[in-house]
PDB file of C-alpha atoms in Angstrom:
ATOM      1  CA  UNK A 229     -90.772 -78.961 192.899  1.00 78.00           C
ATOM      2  CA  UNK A 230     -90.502 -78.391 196.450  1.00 81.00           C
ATOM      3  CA  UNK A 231     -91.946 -81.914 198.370  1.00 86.00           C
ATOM      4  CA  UNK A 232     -92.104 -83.188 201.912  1.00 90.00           C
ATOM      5  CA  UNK A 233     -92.559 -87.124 202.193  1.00 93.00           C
ATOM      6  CA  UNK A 234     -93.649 -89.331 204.996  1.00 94.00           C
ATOM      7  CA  UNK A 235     -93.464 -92.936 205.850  1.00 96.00           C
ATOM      8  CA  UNK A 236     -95.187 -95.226 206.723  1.00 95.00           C
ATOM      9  CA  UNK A 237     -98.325 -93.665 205.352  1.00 91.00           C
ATOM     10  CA  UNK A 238     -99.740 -95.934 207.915  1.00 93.00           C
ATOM     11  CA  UNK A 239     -98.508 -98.245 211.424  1.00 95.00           C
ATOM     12  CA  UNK A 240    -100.851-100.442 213.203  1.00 97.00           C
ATOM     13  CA  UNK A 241     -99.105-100.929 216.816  1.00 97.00           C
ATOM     14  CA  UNK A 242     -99.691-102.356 220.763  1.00 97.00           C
ATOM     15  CA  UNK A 243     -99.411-100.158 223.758  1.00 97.00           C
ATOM     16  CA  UNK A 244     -95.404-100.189 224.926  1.00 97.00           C
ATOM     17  CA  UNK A 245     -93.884-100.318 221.576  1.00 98.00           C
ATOM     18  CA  UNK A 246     -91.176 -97.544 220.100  1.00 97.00           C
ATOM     19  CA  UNK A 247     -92.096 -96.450 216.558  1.00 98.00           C
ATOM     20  CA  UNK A 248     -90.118 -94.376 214.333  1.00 98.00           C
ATOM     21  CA  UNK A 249     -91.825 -91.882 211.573  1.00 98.00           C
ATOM     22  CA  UNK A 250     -89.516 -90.905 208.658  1.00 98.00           C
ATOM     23  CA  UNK A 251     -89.903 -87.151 207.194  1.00 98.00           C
ATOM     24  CA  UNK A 252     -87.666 -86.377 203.865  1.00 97.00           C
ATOM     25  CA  UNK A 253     -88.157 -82.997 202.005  1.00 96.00           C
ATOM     26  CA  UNK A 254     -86.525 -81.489 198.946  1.00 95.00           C
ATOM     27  CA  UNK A 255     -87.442 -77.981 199.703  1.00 91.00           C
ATOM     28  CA  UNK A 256     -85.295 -74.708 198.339  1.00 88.00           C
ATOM     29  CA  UNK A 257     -84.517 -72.128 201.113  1.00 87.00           C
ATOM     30  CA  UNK A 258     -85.114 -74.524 203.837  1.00 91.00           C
ATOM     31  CA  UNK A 259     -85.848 -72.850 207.353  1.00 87.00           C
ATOM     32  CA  UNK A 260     -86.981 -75.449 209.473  1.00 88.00           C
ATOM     33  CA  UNK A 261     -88.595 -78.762 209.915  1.00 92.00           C
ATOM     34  CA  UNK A 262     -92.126 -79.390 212.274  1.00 90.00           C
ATOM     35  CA  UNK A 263     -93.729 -82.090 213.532  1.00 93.00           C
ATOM     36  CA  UNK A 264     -97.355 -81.996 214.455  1.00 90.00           C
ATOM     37  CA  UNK A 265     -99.542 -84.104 216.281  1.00 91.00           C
ATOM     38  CA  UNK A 266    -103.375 -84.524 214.657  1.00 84.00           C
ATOM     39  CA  UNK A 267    -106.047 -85.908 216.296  1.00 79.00           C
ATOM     40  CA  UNK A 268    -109.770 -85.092 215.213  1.00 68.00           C
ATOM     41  CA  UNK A 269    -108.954 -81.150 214.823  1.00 63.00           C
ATOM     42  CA  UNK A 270    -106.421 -78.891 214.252  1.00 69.00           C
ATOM     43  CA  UNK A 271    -102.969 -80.304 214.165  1.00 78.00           C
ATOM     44  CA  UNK A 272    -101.198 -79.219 217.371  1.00 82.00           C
ATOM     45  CA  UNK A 273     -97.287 -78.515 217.519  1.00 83.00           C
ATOM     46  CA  UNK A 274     -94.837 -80.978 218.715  1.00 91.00           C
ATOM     47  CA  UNK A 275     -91.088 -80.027 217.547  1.00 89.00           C
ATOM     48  CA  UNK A 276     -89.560 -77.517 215.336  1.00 89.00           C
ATOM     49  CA  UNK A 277     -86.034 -78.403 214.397  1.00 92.00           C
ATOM     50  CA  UNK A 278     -83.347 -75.921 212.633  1.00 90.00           C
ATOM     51  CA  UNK A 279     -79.807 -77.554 213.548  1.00 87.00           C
ATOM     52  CA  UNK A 280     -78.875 -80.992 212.314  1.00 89.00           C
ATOM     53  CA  UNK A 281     -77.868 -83.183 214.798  1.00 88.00           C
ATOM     54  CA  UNK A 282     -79.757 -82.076 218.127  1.00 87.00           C
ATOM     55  CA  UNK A 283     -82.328 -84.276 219.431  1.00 90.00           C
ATOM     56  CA  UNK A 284     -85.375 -82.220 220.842  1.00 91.00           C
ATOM     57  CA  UNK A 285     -87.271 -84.256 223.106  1.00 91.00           C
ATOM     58  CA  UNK A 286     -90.303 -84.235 225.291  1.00 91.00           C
ATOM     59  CA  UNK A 287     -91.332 -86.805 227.426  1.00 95.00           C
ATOM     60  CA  UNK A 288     -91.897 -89.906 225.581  1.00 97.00           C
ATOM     61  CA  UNK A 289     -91.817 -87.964 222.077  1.00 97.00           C
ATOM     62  CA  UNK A 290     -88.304 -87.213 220.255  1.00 97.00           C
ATOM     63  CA  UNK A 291     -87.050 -85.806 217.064  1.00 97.00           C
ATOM     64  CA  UNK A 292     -83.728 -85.196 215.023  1.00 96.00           C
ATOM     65  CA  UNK A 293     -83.007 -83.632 212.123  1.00 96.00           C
ATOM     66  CA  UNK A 294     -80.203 -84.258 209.682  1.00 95.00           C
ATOM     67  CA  UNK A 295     -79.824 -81.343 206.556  1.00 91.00           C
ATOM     68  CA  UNK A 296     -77.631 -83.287 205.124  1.00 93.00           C
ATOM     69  CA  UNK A 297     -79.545 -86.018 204.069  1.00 93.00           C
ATOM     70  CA  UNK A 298     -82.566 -83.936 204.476  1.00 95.00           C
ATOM     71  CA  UNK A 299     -85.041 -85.984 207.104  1.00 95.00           C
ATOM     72  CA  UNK A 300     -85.594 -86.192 210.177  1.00 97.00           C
ATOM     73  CA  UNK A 301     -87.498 -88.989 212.400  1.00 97.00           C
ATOM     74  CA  UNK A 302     -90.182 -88.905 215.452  1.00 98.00           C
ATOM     75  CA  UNK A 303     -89.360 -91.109 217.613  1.00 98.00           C
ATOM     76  CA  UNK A 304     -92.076 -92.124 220.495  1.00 98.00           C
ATOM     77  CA  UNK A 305     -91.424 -94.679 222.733  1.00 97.00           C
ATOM     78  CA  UNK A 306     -93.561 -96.744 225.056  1.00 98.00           C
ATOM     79  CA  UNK A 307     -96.756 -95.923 222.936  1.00 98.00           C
ATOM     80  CA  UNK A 308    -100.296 -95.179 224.721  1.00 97.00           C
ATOM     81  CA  UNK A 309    -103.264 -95.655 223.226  1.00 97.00           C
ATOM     82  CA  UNK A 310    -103.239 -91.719 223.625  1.00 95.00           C
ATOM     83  CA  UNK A 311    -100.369 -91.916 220.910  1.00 97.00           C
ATOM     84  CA  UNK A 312    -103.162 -92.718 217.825  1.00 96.00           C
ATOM     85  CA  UNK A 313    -103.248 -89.854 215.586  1.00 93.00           C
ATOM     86  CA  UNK A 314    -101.998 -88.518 212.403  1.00 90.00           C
ATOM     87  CA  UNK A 315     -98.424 -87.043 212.751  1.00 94.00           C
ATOM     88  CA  UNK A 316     -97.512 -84.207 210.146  1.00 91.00           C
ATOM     89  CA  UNK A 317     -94.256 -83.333 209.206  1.00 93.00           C
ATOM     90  CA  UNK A 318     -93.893 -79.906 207.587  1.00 89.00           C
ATOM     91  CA  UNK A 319     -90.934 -77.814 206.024  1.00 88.00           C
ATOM     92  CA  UNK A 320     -90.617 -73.876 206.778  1.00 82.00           C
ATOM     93  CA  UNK A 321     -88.995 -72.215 203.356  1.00 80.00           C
ATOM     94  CA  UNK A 322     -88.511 -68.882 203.152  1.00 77.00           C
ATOM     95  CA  UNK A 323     -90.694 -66.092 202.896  1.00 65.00           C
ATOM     96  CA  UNK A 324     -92.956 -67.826 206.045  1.00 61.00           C
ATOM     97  CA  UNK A 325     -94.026 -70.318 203.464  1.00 71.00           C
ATOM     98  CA  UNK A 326     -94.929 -74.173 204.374  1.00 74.00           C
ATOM     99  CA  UNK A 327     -95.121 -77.586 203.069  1.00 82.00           C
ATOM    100  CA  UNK A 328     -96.727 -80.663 204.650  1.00 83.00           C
ATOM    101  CA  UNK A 329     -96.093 -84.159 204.251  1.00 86.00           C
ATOM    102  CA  UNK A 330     -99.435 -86.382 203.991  1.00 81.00           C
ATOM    103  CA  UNK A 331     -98.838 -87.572 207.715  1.00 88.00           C
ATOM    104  CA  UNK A 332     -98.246 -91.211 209.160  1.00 93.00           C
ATOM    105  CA  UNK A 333    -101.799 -92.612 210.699  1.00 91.00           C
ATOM    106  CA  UNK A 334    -100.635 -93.973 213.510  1.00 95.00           C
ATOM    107  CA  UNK A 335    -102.998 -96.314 215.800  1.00 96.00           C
ATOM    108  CA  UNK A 336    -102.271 -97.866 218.773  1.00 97.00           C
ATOM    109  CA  UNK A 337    -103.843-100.913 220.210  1.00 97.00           C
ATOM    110  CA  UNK A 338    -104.251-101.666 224.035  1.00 95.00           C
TER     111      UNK A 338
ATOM    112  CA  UNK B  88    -106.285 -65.727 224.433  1.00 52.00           C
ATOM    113  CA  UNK B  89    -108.159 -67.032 221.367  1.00 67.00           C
ATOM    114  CA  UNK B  90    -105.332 -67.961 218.721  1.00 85.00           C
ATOM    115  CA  UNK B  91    -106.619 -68.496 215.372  1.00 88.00           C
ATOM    116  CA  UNK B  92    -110.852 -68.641 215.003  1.00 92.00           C
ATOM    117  CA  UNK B  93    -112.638 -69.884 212.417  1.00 92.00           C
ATOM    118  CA  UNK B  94    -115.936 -69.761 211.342  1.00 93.00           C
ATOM    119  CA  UNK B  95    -118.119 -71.472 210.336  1.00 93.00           C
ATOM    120  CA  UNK B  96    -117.423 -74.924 211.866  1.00 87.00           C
ATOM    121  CA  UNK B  97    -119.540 -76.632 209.551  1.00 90.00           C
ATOM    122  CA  UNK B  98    -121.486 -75.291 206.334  1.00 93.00           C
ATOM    123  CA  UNK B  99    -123.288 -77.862 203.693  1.00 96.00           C
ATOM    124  CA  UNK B 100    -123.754 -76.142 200.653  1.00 96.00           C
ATOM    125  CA  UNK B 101    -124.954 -77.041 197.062  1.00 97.00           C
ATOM    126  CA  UNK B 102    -123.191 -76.746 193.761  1.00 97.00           C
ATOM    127  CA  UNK B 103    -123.192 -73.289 192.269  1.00 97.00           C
ATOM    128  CA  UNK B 104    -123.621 -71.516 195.644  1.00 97.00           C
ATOM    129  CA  UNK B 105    -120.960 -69.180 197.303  1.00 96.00           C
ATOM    130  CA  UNK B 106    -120.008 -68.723 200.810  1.00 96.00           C
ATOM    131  CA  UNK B 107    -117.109 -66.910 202.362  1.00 97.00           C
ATOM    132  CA  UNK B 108    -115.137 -68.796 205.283  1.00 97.00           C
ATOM    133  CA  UNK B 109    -113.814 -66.686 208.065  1.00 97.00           C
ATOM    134  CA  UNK B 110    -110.144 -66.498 209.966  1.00 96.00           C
ATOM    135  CA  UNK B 111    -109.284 -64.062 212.631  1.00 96.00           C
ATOM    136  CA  UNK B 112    -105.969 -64.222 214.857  1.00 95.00           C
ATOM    137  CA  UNK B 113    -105.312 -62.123 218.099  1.00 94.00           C
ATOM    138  CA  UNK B 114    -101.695 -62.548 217.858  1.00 91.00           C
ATOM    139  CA  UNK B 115    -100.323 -59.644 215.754  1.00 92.00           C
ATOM    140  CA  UNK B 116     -98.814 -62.278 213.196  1.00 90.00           C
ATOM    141  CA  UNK B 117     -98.147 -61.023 210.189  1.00 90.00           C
ATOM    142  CA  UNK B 118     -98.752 -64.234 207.833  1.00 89.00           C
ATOM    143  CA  UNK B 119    -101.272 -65.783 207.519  1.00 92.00           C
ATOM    144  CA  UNK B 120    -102.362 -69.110 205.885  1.00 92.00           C
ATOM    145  CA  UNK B 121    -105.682 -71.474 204.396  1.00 95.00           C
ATOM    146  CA  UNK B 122    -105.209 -74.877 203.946  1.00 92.00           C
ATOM    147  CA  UNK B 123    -107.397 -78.029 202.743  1.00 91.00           C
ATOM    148  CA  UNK B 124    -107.000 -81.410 204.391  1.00 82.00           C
ATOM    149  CA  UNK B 125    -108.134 -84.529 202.148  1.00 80.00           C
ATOM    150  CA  UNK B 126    -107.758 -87.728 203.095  1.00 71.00           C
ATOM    151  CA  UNK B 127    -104.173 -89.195 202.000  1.00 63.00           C
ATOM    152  CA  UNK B 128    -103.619 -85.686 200.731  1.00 68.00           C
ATOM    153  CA  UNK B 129    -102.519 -83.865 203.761  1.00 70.00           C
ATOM    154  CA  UNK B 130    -102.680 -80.416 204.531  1.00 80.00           C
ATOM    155  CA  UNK B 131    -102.415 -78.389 201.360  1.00 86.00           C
ATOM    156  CA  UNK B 132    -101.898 -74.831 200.927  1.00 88.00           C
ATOM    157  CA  UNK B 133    -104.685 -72.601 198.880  1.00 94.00           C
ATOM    158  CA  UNK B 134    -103.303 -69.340 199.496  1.00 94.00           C
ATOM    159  CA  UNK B 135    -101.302 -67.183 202.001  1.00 91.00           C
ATOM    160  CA  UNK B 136    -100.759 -63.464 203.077  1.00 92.00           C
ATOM    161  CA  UNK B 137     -97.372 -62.822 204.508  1.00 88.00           C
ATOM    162  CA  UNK B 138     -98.744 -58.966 205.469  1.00 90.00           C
ATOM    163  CA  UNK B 139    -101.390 -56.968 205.473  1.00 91.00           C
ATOM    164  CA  UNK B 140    -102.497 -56.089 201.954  1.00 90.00           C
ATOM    165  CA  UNK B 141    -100.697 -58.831 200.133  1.00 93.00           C
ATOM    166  CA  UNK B 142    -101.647 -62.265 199.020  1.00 95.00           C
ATOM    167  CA  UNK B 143    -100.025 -64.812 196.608  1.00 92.00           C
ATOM    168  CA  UNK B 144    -101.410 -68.082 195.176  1.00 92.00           C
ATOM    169  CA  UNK B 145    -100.396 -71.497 197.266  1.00 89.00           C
ATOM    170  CA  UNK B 146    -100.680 -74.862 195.402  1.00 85.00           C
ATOM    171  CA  UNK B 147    -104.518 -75.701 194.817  1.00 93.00           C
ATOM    172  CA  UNK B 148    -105.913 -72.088 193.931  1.00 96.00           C
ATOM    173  CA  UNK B 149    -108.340 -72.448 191.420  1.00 96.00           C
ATOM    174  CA  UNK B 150    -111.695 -72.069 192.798  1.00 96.00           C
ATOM    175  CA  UNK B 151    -111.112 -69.810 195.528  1.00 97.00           C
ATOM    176  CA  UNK B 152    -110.239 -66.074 196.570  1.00 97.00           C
ATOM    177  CA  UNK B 153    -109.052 -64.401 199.312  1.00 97.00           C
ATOM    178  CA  UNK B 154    -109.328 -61.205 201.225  1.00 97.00           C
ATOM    179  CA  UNK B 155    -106.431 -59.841 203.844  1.00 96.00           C
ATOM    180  CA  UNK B 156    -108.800 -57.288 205.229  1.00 85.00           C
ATOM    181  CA  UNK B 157    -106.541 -56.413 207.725  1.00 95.00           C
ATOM    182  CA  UNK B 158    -103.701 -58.209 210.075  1.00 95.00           C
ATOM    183  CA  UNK B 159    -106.383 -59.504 212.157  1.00 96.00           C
ATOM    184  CA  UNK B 160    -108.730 -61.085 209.364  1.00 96.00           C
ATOM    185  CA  UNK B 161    -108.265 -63.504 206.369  1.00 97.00           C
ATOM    186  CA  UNK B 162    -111.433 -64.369 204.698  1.00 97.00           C
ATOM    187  CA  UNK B 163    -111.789 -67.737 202.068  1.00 98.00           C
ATOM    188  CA  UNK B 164    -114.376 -67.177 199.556  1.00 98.00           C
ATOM    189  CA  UNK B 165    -115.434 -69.831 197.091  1.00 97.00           C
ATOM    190  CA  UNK B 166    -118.167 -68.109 194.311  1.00 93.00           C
ATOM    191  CA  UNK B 167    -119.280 -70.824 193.392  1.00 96.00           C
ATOM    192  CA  UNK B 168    -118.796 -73.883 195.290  1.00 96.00           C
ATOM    193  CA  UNK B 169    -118.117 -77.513 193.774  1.00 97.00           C
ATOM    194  CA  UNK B 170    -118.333 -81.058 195.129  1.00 96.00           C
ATOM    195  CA  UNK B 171    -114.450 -81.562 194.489  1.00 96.00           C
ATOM    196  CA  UNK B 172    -114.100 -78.846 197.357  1.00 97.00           C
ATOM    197  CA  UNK B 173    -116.263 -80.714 200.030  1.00 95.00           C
ATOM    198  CA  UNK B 174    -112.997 -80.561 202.618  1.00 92.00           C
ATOM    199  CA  UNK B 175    -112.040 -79.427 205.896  1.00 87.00           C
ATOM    200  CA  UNK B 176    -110.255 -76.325 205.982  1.00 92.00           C
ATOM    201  CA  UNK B 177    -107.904 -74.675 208.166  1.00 90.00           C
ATOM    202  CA  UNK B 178    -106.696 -71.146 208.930  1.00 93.00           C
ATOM    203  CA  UNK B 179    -103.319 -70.945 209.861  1.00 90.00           C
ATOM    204  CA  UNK B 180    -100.844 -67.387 211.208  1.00 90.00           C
ATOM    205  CA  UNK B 181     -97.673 -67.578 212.052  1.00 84.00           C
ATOM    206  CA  UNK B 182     -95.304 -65.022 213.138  1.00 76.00           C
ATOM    207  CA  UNK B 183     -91.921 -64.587 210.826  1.00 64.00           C
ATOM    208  CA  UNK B 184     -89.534 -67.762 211.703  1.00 55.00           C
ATOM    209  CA  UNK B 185     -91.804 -69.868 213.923  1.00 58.00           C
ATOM    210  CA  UNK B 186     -94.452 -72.291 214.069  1.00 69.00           C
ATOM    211  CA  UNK B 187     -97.795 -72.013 212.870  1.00 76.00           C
ATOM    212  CA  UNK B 188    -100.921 -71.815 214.629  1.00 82.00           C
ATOM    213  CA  UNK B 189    -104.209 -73.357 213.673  1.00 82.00           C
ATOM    214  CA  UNK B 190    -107.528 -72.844 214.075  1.00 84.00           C
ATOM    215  CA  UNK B 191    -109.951 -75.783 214.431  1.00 78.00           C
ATOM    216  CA  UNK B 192    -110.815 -76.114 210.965  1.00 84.00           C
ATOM    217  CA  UNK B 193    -114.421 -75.590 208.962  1.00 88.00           C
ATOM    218  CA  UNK B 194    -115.936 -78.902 207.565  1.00 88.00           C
ATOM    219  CA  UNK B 195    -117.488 -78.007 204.364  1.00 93.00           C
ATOM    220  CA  UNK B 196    -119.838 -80.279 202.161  1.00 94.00           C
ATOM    221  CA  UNK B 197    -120.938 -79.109 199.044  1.00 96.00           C
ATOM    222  CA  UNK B 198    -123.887 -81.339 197.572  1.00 96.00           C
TER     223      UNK B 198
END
């Protein structure tokens, strides 16, 4: 059964800390990996990753995939209170198919 | 450039009654996607259209239908609406190979 997993489930942090979020999948005919950002809506796109290996980055935000081990991690550094959301990780499979983790709440306290 | 619009936003509705859910994209995507979002559950995945005329089940089916009218529209209907699928759902397209695109969601209570 194809799965995408994400931990912590929850992370309680203060303003200026790094956190890493963890993303593994067992999914057949992988594509790629995605990383979305939800606040009170509709998640909103952060990454997609198809090469092991290459860190994609934007400002504070950063992710990295490795198909080998099949995860990849979000990496955000110097967190703003801004930061608080849930953060989905989902796997493309073929045939425009997708499966979503059931996101890391993050919160972050001033 | 509207993306991915949904309506309603928000519908209340009691046990037994039906109500169709609306998705239209302006992006000439060919798939297109309707999701439920339950707490600790994530974003799961009712059913999707990858074209025009097609439609195959997703993971949590039962309850609902859906309509690919054309590669604009995908329409959610339940016929008879339960409690257990009070939820917020989202309409999703996406292109062949690339990210998806949401629309805001519909919060739906059924009483």
């Amino acid at each position: 059964e194809d799965k995408v997993v994400q931990s912590p489930l929850s992370l309680v942090v203060h303003e200026g800390d790094t956190v890493t979020l963890n993303c593994s999948y067992e999914v057949t005919n992988f594509r790629s990996l995605l990383w979305y950002k939800q606040e009170k809506k509709a998640p909103t796109f952060l990454f997609m990753l198809t090469s092991s290996g290459i860190e994609k980055k934007s400002g504070r935000l950063s992710s990295i995939l490795d198909k080998k081990e099949l995860f990849s991690i979000l990496n955000i550094t110097a967190t703003q209170t801004g930061d608080s959301a849930v953060y989905l990780c989902a796997v493309e499979a073929t045939g425009n198919q997708f499966y979503f983790g059931t996101g890391t709440s993050l919160t972050v306290i001033p | 450039n509207a993306g991915v619009t949904q309506t309603p936003k928000f519908q209340v509705l009691k046990t037994g009654q039906s109500m169709t859910l609306q998705c239209a994209q302006d992006m000439n995507h060919n798939s297109m996607y309707w999701y439920r979002q339950d707490p600790g559950m994530g974003l799961r995945l009712i059913y999707y259209s990858a074209s025009e005329g097609t439609t195959d089940k997703g993971e949590v089916p039962n309850g609902y239908n859906v309509s690919r009218l054309n590669k604009r529209e995908f329409s959610l209907r339940l016929e008879s609406a339960a409690p257990s699928q009070t939820s917020v759902y989202f309409c999703a397209s996406s292109p062949a190979r690339v990210k998806a695109f949401f629309g805001q969601g519909t919060r739906l209570t059924v009483v």
